[in-house]
Amino acid sequence: MKNKEYIAKVAEEAGISVEQAQKNLSALTEVMSGILQESNSIVISGFGTFEVKKKNERISVNPVTKKRLLIPPKLVVNFKPTTSTKEKLKEGERHE
Amino acid sequence: MKNKEYIAKVAEEAGISVEQAQKNLSALTEVMSGILQESNSIVISGFGTFEVKKKNERISVNPVTKKRLLIPPKLVVNFKPTTSTKEKLKEGERHE
């Protein structure tokens, strides 16, 4: 689902304008990016935890050419849903 | 960082009450869980994409006891940050 459809749904369910819903979302995601930049994790009650993990640099070897390639270190964002969110996902699966 | 500190920061930066910030966050995450339950992905502009992936059931063998164990299928939520979010994370790393 695209951002636009998501915002429309939030606006409808919360009884607010699309503009307001987009503003709320932007405020929340901007602060979240800022926190992830400094800290390494953030807990969202009833939703899940975002965690930044650093993957170290490593050497990859192409199995065919045997060429060695250095993969640079990178930061990945891990999202771990809460049990309640996981339960919701499972319910959705049952309805399919 | 805990949910409470995050909400306090959002409230401060957006110039709204803590109650309102928590309400906004709950509205957004509830709709998001609902969408992930039905659809399999959701794009948040300027932040990233959430995607639900199904991991099939598999048989795991304990290398010591050689006991075979059936790992049931499960749903995992994958979060892929946008390039802008990734850039922000890298900046944070440089400041450390």
mmCIF file with all atom_site columns, C-alpha atoms in Angstrom:
data_model
loop_
_atom_site.group_PDB
_atom_site.id
_atom_site.type_symbol
_atom_site.label_atom_id
_atom_site.label_alt_id
_atom_site.label_comp_id
_atom_site.label_asym_id
_atom_site.label_entity_id
_atom_site.label_seq_id
_atom_site.pdbx_PDB_ins_code
_atom_site.Cartn_x
_atom_site.Cartn_y
_atom_site.Cartn_z
_atom_site.occupancy
_atom_site.B_iso_or_equiv
_atom_site.pdbx_formal_charge
_atom_site.auth_seq_id
_atom_site.auth_comp_id
_atom_site.auth_asym_id
_atom_site.auth_atom_id
_atom_site.pdbx_PDB_model_num
ATOM 1   C CA . MET A 1 1  ? 0.000   0.000   0.000   1.00 0.00 ? 1  MET A CA 1
ATOM 2   C CA . LYS A 1 2  ? 1.211   3.458   -0.881  1.00 0.00 ? 2  LYS A CA 1
ATOM 3   C CA . ASN A 1 3  ? 1.757   6.281   1.618   1.00 0.00 ? 3  ASN A CA 1
ATOM 4   C CA . LYS A 1 4  ? -1.232  8.212   0.212   1.00 0.00 ? 4  LYS A CA 1
ATOM 5   C CA . GLU A 1 5  ? -3.750  5.421   0.777   1.00 0.00 ? 5  GLU A CA 1
ATOM 6   C CA . TYR A 1 6  ? -2.387  4.814   4.251   1.00 0.00 ? 6  TYR A CA 1
ATOM 7   C CA . ILE A 1 7  ? -2.762  8.496   5.180   1.00 0.00 ? 7  ILE A CA 1
ATOM 8   C CA . ALA A 1 8  ? -6.311  8.559   3.812   1.00 0.00 ? 8  ALA A CA 1
ATOM 9   C CA . LYS A 1 9  ? -7.198  5.590   6.005   1.00 0.00 ? 9  LYS A CA 1
ATOM 10  C CA . VAL A 1 10 ? -5.630  7.133   9.124   1.00 0.00 ? 10 VAL A CA 1
ATOM 11  C CA . ALA A 1 11 ? -7.484  10.419  8.482   1.00 0.00 ? 11 ALA A CA 1
ATOM 12  C CA . GLU A 1 12 ? -10.779 8.577   8.064   1.00 0.00 ? 12 GLU A CA 1
ATOM 13  C CA . GLU A 1 13 ? -10.408 6.444   11.195  1.00 0.00 ? 13 GLU A CA 1
ATOM 14  C CA . ALA A 1 14 ? -9.164  9.285   13.398  1.00 0.00 ? 14 ALA A CA 1
ATOM 15  C CA . GLY A 1 15 ? -11.708 11.775  12.021  1.00 0.00 ? 15 GLY A CA 1
ATOM 16  C CA . ILE A 1 16 ? -9.045  14.283  10.991  1.00 0.00 ? 16 ILE A CA 1
ATOM 17  C CA . SER A 1 17 ? -8.028  15.876  7.687   1.00 0.00 ? 17 SER A CA 1
ATOM 18  C CA . VAL A 1 18 ? -5.598  14.199  5.304   1.00 0.00 ? 18 VAL A CA 1
ATOM 19  C CA . GLU A 1 19 ? -3.242  17.159  5.754   1.00 0.00 ? 19 GLU A CA 1
ATOM 20  C CA . GLN A 1 20 ? -3.290  16.741  9.529   1.00 0.00 ? 20 GLN A CA 1
ATOM 21  C CA . ALA A 1 21 ? -2.700  12.995  9.283   1.00 0.00 ? 21 ALA A CA 1
ATOM 22  C CA . GLN A 1 22 ? 0.286   13.564  6.997   1.00 0.00 ? 22 GLN A CA 1
ATOM 23  C CA . LYS A 1 23 ? 1.637   16.197  9.392   1.00 0.00 ? 23 LYS A CA 1
ATOM 24  C CA . ASN A 1 24 ? 1.306   13.791  12.343  1.00 0.00 ? 24 ASN A CA 1
ATOM 25  C CA . LEU A 1 25 ? 3.055   11.031  10.426  1.00 0.00 ? 25 LEU A CA 1
ATOM 26  C CA . SER A 1 26 ? 5.901   13.304  9.315   1.00 0.00 ? 26 SER A CA 1
ATOM 27  C CA . ALA A 1 27 ? 6.442   14.584  12.866  1.00 0.00 ? 27 ALA A CA 1
ATOM 28  C CA . LEU A 1 28 ? 6.591   11.025  14.202  1.00 0.00 ? 28 LEU A CA 1
ATOM 29  C CA . THR A 1 29 ? 8.897   9.610   11.534  1.00 0.00 ? 29 THR A CA 1
ATOM 30  C CA . GLU A 1 30 ? 11.244  12.609  11.597  1.00 0.00 ? 30 GLU A CA 1
ATOM 31  C CA . VAL A 1 31 ? 11.759  12.364  15.342  1.00 0.00 ? 31 VAL A CA 1
ATOM 32  C CA . MET A 1 32 ? 12.138  8.611   14.980  1.00 0.00 ? 32 MET A CA 1
ATOM 33  C CA . SER A 1 33 ? 14.893  8.923   12.353  1.00 0.00 ? 33 SER A CA 1
ATOM 34  C CA . GLY A 1 34 ? 16.633  11.428  14.612  1.00 0.00 ? 34 GLY A CA 1
ATOM 35  C CA . ILE A 1 35 ? 16.478  9.065   17.572  1.00 0.00 ? 35 ILE A CA 1
ATOM 36  C CA . LEU A 1 36 ? 17.709  6.103   15.533  1.00 0.00 ? 36 LEU A CA 1
ATOM 37  C CA . GLN A 1 37 ? 20.590  8.321   14.440  1.00 0.00 ? 37 GLN A CA 1
ATOM 38  C CA . GLU A 1 38 ? 21.721  8.832   18.042  1.00 0.00 ? 38 GLU A CA 1
ATOM 39  C CA . SER A 1 39 ? 20.414  5.936   20.072  1.00 0.00 ? 39 SER A CA 1
ATOM 40  C CA . ASN A 1 40 ? 20.242  2.402   18.767  1.00 0.00 ? 40 ASN A CA 1
ATOM 41  C CA . SER A 1 41 ? 16.696  1.404   19.508  1.00 0.00 ? 41 SER A CA 1
ATOM 42  C CA . ILE A 1 42 ? 13.204  2.738   20.035  1.00 0.00 ? 42 ILE A CA 1
ATOM 43  C CA . VAL A 1 43 ? 10.230  0.957   21.552  1.00 0.00 ? 43 VAL A CA 1
ATOM 44  C CA . ILE A 1 44 ? 6.711   1.736   20.293  1.00 0.00 ? 44 ILE A CA 1
ATOM 45  C CA . SER A 1 45 ? 4.149   0.407   22.779  1.00 0.00 ? 45 SER A CA 1
ATOM 46  C CA . GLY A 1 46 ? 1.701   -1.982  21.184  1.00 0.00 ? 46 GLY A CA 1
ATOM 47  C CA . PHE A 1 47 ? 3.532   -1.980  17.876  1.00 0.00 ? 47 PHE A CA 1
ATOM 48  C CA . GLY A 1 48 ? 7.154   -3.026  18.033  1.00 0.00 ? 48 GLY A CA 1
ATOM 49  C CA . THR A 1 49 ? 10.806  -2.121  18.447  1.00 0.00 ? 49 THR A CA 1
ATOM 50  C CA . PHE A 1 50 ? 13.127  -0.547  15.901  1.00 0.00 ? 50 PHE A CA 1
ATOM 51  C CA . GLU A 1 51 ? 16.768  -1.351  16.328  1.00 0.00 ? 51 GLU A CA 1
ATOM 52  C CA . VAL A 1 52 ? 19.813  -0.183  14.389  1.00 0.00 ? 52 VAL A CA 1
ATOM 53  C CA . LYS A 1 53 ? 22.419  -2.847  13.907  1.00 0.00 ? 53 LYS A CA 1
ATOM 54  C CA . LYS A 1 54 ? 25.830  -2.499  12.401  1.00 0.00 ? 54 LYS A CA 1
ATOM 55  C CA . LYS A 1 55 ? 26.922  -5.172  9.995   1.00 0.00 ? 55 LYS A CA 1
ATOM 56  C CA . ASN A 1 56 ? 30.688  -5.358  9.915   1.00 0.00 ? 56 ASN A CA 1
ATOM 57  C CA . GLU A 1 57 ? 32.649  -5.263  6.689   1.00 0.00 ? 57 GLU A CA 1
ATOM 58  C CA . ARG A 1 58 ? 33.357  -8.687  5.286   1.00 0.00 ? 58 ARG A CA 1
ATOM 59  C CA . ILE A 1 59 ? 35.090  -10.347 2.389   1.00 0.00 ? 59 ILE A CA 1
ATOM 60  C CA . SER A 1 60 ? 32.875  -12.085 -0.113  1.00 0.00 ? 60 SER A CA 1
ATOM 61  C CA . VAL A 1 61 ? 34.332  -14.635 -2.511  1.00 0.00 ? 61 VAL A CA 1
ATOM 62  C CA . ASN A 1 62 ? 32.669  -15.190 -5.857  1.00 0.00 ? 62 ASN A CA 1
ATOM 63  C CA . PRO A 1 63 ? 32.333  -18.998 -6.055  1.00 0.00 ? 63 PRO A CA 1
ATOM 64  C CA . VAL A 1 64 ? 32.891  -19.069 -9.807  1.00 0.00 ? 64 VAL A CA 1
ATOM 65  C CA . THR A 1 65 ? 35.685  -16.572 -10.409 1.00 0.00 ? 65 THR A CA 1
ATOM 66  C CA . LYS A 1 66 ? 37.152  -16.918 -6.860  1.00 0.00 ? 66 LYS A CA 1
ATOM 67  C CA . LYS A 1 67 ? 37.468  -13.146 -6.917  1.00 0.00 ? 67 LYS A CA 1
ATOM 68  C CA . ARG A 1 68 ? 37.519  -11.582 -3.449  1.00 0.00 ? 68 ARG A CA 1
ATOM 69  C CA . LEU A 1 69 ? 35.316  -8.570  -2.868  1.00 0.00 ? 69 LEU A CA 1
ATOM 70  C CA . LEU A 1 70 ? 35.252  -6.323  0.193   1.00 0.00 ? 70 LEU A CA 1
ATOM 71  C CA . ILE A 1 71 ? 31.687  -5.624  1.341   1.00 0.00 ? 71 ILE A CA 1
ATOM 72  C CA . PRO A 1 72 ? 31.784  -2.350  3.336   1.00 0.00 ? 72 PRO A CA 1
ATOM 73  C CA . PRO A 1 73 ? 30.222  -2.109  6.815   1.00 0.00 ? 73 PRO A CA 1
ATOM 74  C CA . LYS A 1 74 ? 26.593  -1.023  6.831   1.00 0.00 ? 74 LYS A CA 1
ATOM 75  C CA . LEU A 1 75 ? 23.817  -0.056  9.192   1.00 0.00 ? 75 LEU A CA 1
ATOM 76  C CA . VAL A 1 76 ? 20.543  -1.936  9.012   1.00 0.00 ? 76 VAL A CA 1
ATOM 77  C CA . VAL A 1 77 ? 17.269  -1.194  10.774  1.00 0.00 ? 77 VAL A CA 1
ATOM 78  C CA . ASN A 1 78 ? 15.626  -4.171  12.374  1.00 0.00 ? 78 ASN A CA 1
ATOM 79  C CA . PHE A 1 79 ? 11.932  -4.107  13.276  1.00 0.00 ? 79 PHE A CA 1
ATOM 80  C CA . LYS A 1 80 ? 10.593  -6.582  15.803  1.00 0.00 ? 80 LYS A CA 1
ATOM 81  C CA . PRO A 1 81 ? 6.787   -6.505  16.199  1.00 0.00 ? 81 PRO A CA 1
ATOM 82  C CA . THR A 1 82 ? 5.242   -6.932  19.649  1.00 0.00 ? 82 THR A CA 1
ATOM 83  C CA . THR A 1 83 ? 3.328   -10.105 20.418  1.00 0.00 ? 83 THR A CA 1
ATOM 84  C CA . SER A 1 84 ? 0.030   -8.244  19.899  1.00 0.00 ? 84 SER A CA 1
ATOM 85  C CA . THR A 1 85 ? 1.088   -7.112  16.420  1.00 0.00 ? 85 THR A CA 1
ATOM 86  C CA . LYS A 1 86 ? 2.230   -10.634 15.561  1.00 0.00 ? 86 LYS A CA 1
ATOM 87  C CA . GLU A 1 87 ? -1.139  -12.014 16.707  1.00 0.00 ? 87 GLU A CA 1
ATOM 88  C CA . LYS A 1 88 ? -2.900  -9.533  14.417  1.00 0.00 ? 88 LYS A CA 1
ATOM 89  C CA . LEU A 1 89 ? -0.805  -10.662 11.459  1.00 0.00 ? 89 LEU A CA 1
ATOM 90  C CA . LYS A 1 90 ? -1.646  -14.286 12.157  1.00 0.00 ? 90 LYS A CA 1
ATOM 91  C CA . GLU A 1 91 ? -5.359  -13.478 12.270  1.00 0.00 ? 91 GLU A CA 1
ATOM 92  C CA . GLY A 1 92 ? -5.073  -11.845 8.867   1.00 0.00 ? 92 GLY A CA 1
ATOM 93  C CA . GLU A 1 93 ? -3.494  -14.989 7.515   1.00 0.00 ? 93 GLU A CA 1
ATOM 94  C CA . ARG A 1 94 ? -6.342  -17.149 8.802   1.00 0.00 ? 94 ARG A CA 1
ATOM 95  C CA . HIS A 1 95 ? -8.872  -15.036 6.889   1.00 0.00 ? 95 HIS A CA 1
ATOM 96  C CA . GLU A 1 96 ? -7.133  -15.482 3.552   1.00 0.00 ? 96 GLU A CA 1
ATOM 97  C CA . MET B 1 1  ? 14.691  4.651   23.982  1.00 0.00 ? 1  MET B CA 1
ATOM 98  C CA . LYS B 1 2  ? 11.360  3.983   25.616  1.00 0.00 ? 2  LYS B CA 1
ATOM 99  C CA . ASN B 1 3  ? 7.976   4.901   24.145  1.00 0.00 ? 3  ASN B CA 1
ATOM 100 C CA . LYS B 1 4  ? 7.436   7.608   26.773  1.00 0.00 ? 4  LYS B CA 1
ATOM 101 C CA . GLU B 1 5  ? 10.636  9.510   25.978  1.00 0.00 ? 5  GLU B CA 1
ATOM 102 C CA . TYR B 1 6  ? 9.919   9.263   22.269  1.00 0.00 ? 6  TYR B CA 1
ATOM 103 C CA . ILE B 1 7  ? 6.421   10.699  22.718  1.00 0.00 ? 7  ILE B CA 1
ATOM 104 C CA . ALA B 1 8  ? 7.768   13.538  24.877  1.00 0.00 ? 8  ALA B CA 1
ATOM 105 C CA . LYS B 1 9  ? 10.217  14.446  22.122  1.00 0.00 ? 9  LYS B CA 1
ATOM 106 C CA . VAL B 1 10 ? 7.549   14.343  19.401  1.00 0.00 ? 10 VAL B CA 1
ATOM 107 C CA . ALA B 1 11 ? 5.254   16.545  21.522  1.00 0.00 ? 11 ALA B CA 1
ATOM 108 C CA . GLU B 1 12 ? 8.035   19.058  22.102  1.00 0.00 ? 12 GLU B CA 1
ATOM 109 C CA . GLU B 1 13 ? 9.111   19.280  18.464  1.00 0.00 ? 13 GLU B CA 1
ATOM 110 C CA . ALA B 1 14 ? 5.565   19.466  17.089  1.00 0.00 ? 14 ALA B CA 1
ATOM 111 C CA . GLY B 1 15 ? 4.395   21.880  19.781  1.00 0.00 ? 15 GLY B CA 1
ATOM 112 C CA . ILE B 1 16 ? 1.534   19.619  20.874  1.00 0.00 ? 16 ILE B CA 1
ATOM 113 C CA . SER B 1 17 ? 0.583   17.948  24.164  1.00 0.00 ? 17 SER B CA 1
ATOM 114 C CA . VAL B 1 18 ? 1.991   14.583  25.182  1.00 0.00 ? 18 VAL B CA 1
ATOM 115 C CA . GLU B 1 19 ? -1.577  13.194  25.162  1.00 0.00 ? 19 GLU B CA 1
ATOM 116 C CA . GLN B 1 20 ? -2.106  14.384  21.591  1.00 0.00 ? 20 GLN B CA 1
ATOM 117 C CA . ALA B 1 21 ? 1.229   12.968  20.444  1.00 0.00 ? 21 ALA B CA 1
ATOM 118 C CA . GLN B 1 22 ? 0.380   9.586   21.974  1.00 0.00 ? 22 GLN B CA 1
ATOM 119 C CA . LYS B 1 23 ? -3.052  9.691   20.312  1.00 0.00 ? 23 LYS B CA 1
ATOM 120 C CA . ASN B 1 24 ? -1.477  10.447  16.934  1.00 0.00 ? 24 ASN B CA 1
ATOM 121 C CA . LEU B 1 25 ? 1.009   7.623   17.335  1.00 0.00 ? 25 LEU B CA 1
ATOM 122 C CA . SER B 1 26 ? -1.661  5.120   18.371  1.00 0.00 ? 26 SER B CA 1
ATOM 123 C CA . ALA B 1 27 ? -3.893  6.061   15.427  1.00 0.00 ? 27 ALA B CA 1
ATOM 124 C CA . LEU B 1 28 ? -0.998  5.604   12.992  1.00 0.00 ? 28 LEU B CA 1
ATOM 125 C CA . THR B 1 29 ? 0.273   2.306   14.392  1.00 0.00 ? 29 THR B CA 1
ATOM 126 C CA . GLU B 1 30 ? -3.205  0.799   14.739  1.00 0.00 ? 30 GLU B CA 1
ATOM 127 C CA . VAL B 1 31 ? -4.068  1.504   11.117  1.00 0.00 ? 31 VAL B CA 1
ATOM 128 C CA . MET B 1 32 ? -0.631  0.236   10.123  1.00 0.00 ? 32 MET B CA 1
ATOM 129 C CA . SER B 1 33 ? -1.095  -3.081  11.931  1.00 0.00 ? 33 SER B CA 1
ATOM 130 C CA . GLY B 1 34 ? -4.485  -3.397  10.257  1.00 0.00 ? 34 GLY B CA 1
ATOM 131 C CA . ILE B 1 35 ? -3.013  -2.808  6.821   1.00 0.00 ? 35 ILE B CA 1
ATOM 132 C CA . LEU B 1 36 ? -0.149  -5.244  7.401   1.00 0.00 ? 36 LEU B CA 1
ATOM 133 C CA . GLN B 1 37 ? -2.789  -7.773  8.420   1.00 0.00 ? 37 GLN B CA 1
ATOM 134 C CA . GLU B 1 38 ? -4.502  -7.515  5.026   1.00 0.00 ? 38 GLU B CA 1
ATOM 135 C CA . SER B 1 39 ? -1.953  -6.275  2.573   1.00 0.00 ? 39 SER B CA 1
ATOM 136 C CA . ASN B 1 40 ? 1.670   -7.296  2.624   1.00 0.00 ? 40 ASN B CA 1
ATOM 137 C CA . SER B 1 41 ? 3.486   -4.010  2.509   1.00 0.00 ? 41 SER B CA 1
ATOM 138 C CA . ILE B 1 42 ? 3.174   -0.338  3.332   1.00 0.00 ? 42 ILE B CA 1
ATOM 139 C CA . VAL B 1 43 ? 5.343   2.517   2.102   1.00 0.00 ? 43 VAL B CA 1
ATOM 140 C CA . ILE B 1 44 ? 6.006   5.492   4.384   1.00 0.00 ? 44 ILE B CA 1
ATOM 141 C CA . SER B 1 45 ? 7.396   8.392   2.315   1.00 0.00 ? 45 SER B CA 1
ATOM 142 C CA . GLY B 1 46 ? 10.733  9.608   3.595   1.00 0.00 ? 46 GLY B CA 1
ATOM 143 C CA . PHE B 1 47 ? 11.002  6.834   6.160   1.00 0.00 ? 47 PHE B CA 1
ATOM 144 C CA . GLY B 1 48 ? 10.822  3.349   4.767   1.00 0.00 ? 48 GLY B CA 1
ATOM 145 C CA . THR B 1 49 ? 8.792   0.310   3.783   1.00 0.00 ? 49 THR B CA 1
ATOM 146 C CA . PHE B 1 50 ? 7.255   -2.318  6.042   1.00 0.00 ? 50 PHE B CA 1
ATOM 147 C CA . GLU B 1 51 ? 6.794   -5.714  4.477   1.00 0.00 ? 51 GLU B CA 1
ATOM 148 C CA . VAL B 1 52 ? 5.286   -8.886  5.877   1.00 0.00 ? 52 VAL B CA 1
ATOM 149 C CA . LYS B 1 53 ? 7.076   -12.021 4.810   1.00 0.00 ? 53 LYS B CA 1
ATOM 150 C CA . LYS B 1 54 ? 6.117   -15.575 5.461   1.00 0.00 ? 54 LYS B CA 1
ATOM 151 C CA . LYS B 1 55 ? 8.874   -17.919 6.520   1.00 0.00 ? 55 LYS B CA 1
ATOM 152 C CA . ASN B 1 56 ? 7.957   -21.472 5.614   1.00 0.00 ? 56 ASN B CA 1
ATOM 153 C CA . GLU B 1 57 ? 8.091   -24.261 8.120   1.00 0.00 ? 57 GLU B CA 1
ATOM 154 C CA . ARG B 1 58 ? 11.393  -26.099 8.124   1.00 0.00 ? 58 ARG B CA 1
ATOM 155 C CA . ILE B 1 59 ? 13.134  -28.966 9.825   1.00 0.00 ? 59 ILE B CA 1
ATOM 156 C CA . SER B 1 60 ? 16.005  -28.096 12.093  1.00 0.00 ? 60 SER B CA 1
ATOM 157 C CA . VAL B 1 61 ? 18.526  -30.722 13.108  1.00 0.00 ? 61 VAL B CA 1
ATOM 158 C CA . ASN B 1 62 ? 20.362  -30.361 16.401  1.00 0.00 ? 62 ASN B CA 1
ATOM 159 C CA . PRO B 1 63 ? 24.017  -30.910 15.418  1.00 0.00 ? 63 PRO B CA 1
ATOM 160 C CA . VAL B 1 64 ? 24.853  -32.632 18.700  1.00 0.00 ? 64 VAL B CA 1
ATOM 161 C CA . THR B 1 65 ? 21.869  -34.880 19.404  1.00 0.00 ? 65 THR B CA 1
ATOM 162 C CA . LYS B 1 66 ? 20.877  -35.167 15.695  1.00 0.00 ? 66 LYS B CA 1
ATOM 163 C CA . LYS B 1 67 ? 17.312  -34.704 16.896  1.00 0.00 ? 67 LYS B CA 1
ATOM 164 C CA . ARG B 1 68 ? 14.992  -33.343 14.216  1.00 0.00 ? 68 ARG B CA 1
ATOM 165 C CA . LEU B 1 69 ? 12.722  -30.490 15.175  1.00 0.00 ? 69 LEU B CA 1
ATOM 166 C CA . LEU B 1 70 ? 9.906   -28.971 13.094  1.00 0.00 ? 70 LEU B CA 1
ATOM 167 C CA . ILE B 1 71 ? 10.033  -25.168 13.125  1.00 0.00 ? 71 ILE B CA 1
ATOM 168 C CA . PRO B 1 72 ? 6.472   -23.957 12.344  1.00 0.00 ? 72 PRO B CA 1
ATOM 169 C CA . PRO B 1 73 ? 5.851   -21.353 9.616   1.00 0.00 ? 73 PRO B CA 1
ATOM 170 C CA . LYS B 1 74 ? 5.911   -17.773 10.841  1.00 0.00 ? 74 LYS B CA 1
ATOM 171 C CA . LEU B 1 75 ? 5.259   -14.240 9.683   1.00 0.00 ? 75 LEU B CA 1
ATOM 172 C CA . VAL B 1 76 ? 8.022   -11.697 10.040  1.00 0.00 ? 76 VAL B CA 1
ATOM 173 C CA . VAL B 1 77 ? 7.875   -7.951  9.461   1.00 0.00 ? 77 VAL B CA 1
ATOM 174 C CA . ASN B 1 78 ? 10.712  -6.556  7.445   1.00 0.00 ? 78 ASN B CA 1
ATOM 175 C CA . PHE B 1 79 ? 11.551  -2.848  7.551   1.00 0.00 ? 79 PHE B CA 1
ATOM 176 C CA . LYS B 1 80 ? 13.594  -1.312  4.782   1.00 0.00 ? 80 LYS B CA 1
ATOM 177 C CA . PRO B 1 81 ? 14.579  2.330   5.393   1.00 0.00 ? 81 PRO B CA 1
ATOM 178 C CA . THR B 1 82 ? 14.587  4.788   2.484   1.00 0.00 ? 82 THR B CA 1
ATOM 179 C CA . THR B 1 83 ? 17.904  6.131   1.219   1.00 0.00 ? 83 THR B CA 1
ATOM 180 C CA . SER B 1 84 ? 17.311  9.391   3.125   1.00 0.00 ? 84 SER B CA 1
ATOM 181 C CA . THR B 1 85 ? 16.814  7.514   6.405   1.00 0.00 ? 85 THR B CA 1
ATOM 182 C CA . LYS B 1 86 ? 19.933  5.443   5.752   1.00 0.00 ? 86 LYS B CA 1
ATOM 183 C CA . GLU B 1 87 ? 21.924  8.606   5.091   1.00 0.00 ? 87 GLU B CA 1
ATOM 184 C CA . LYS B 1 88 ? 20.747  10.018  8.429   1.00 0.00 ? 88 LYS B CA 1
ATOM 185 C CA . LEU B 1 89 ? 21.900  6.876   10.235  1.00 0.00 ? 89 LEU B CA 1
ATOM 186 C CA . LYS B 1 90 ? 25.319  7.116   8.621   1.00 0.00 ? 90 LYS B CA 1
ATOM 187 C CA . GLU B 1 91 ? 25.643  10.739  9.717   1.00 0.00 ? 91 GLU B CA 1
ATOM 188 C CA . GLY B 1 92 ? 24.915  9.709   13.286  1.00 0.00 ? 92 GLY B CA 1
ATOM 189 C CA . GLU B 1 93 ? 27.664  7.137   13.086  1.00 0.00 ? 93 GLU B CA 1
ATOM 190 C CA . ARG B 1 94 ? 30.209  9.712   11.941  1.00 0.00 ? 94 ARG B CA 1
ATOM 191 C CA . HIS B 1 95 ? 29.477  11.866  14.985  1.00 0.00 ? 95 HIS B CA 1
ATOM 192 C CA . GLU B 1 96 ? 30.209  9.098   17.455  1.00 0.00 ? 96 GLU B CA 1
#
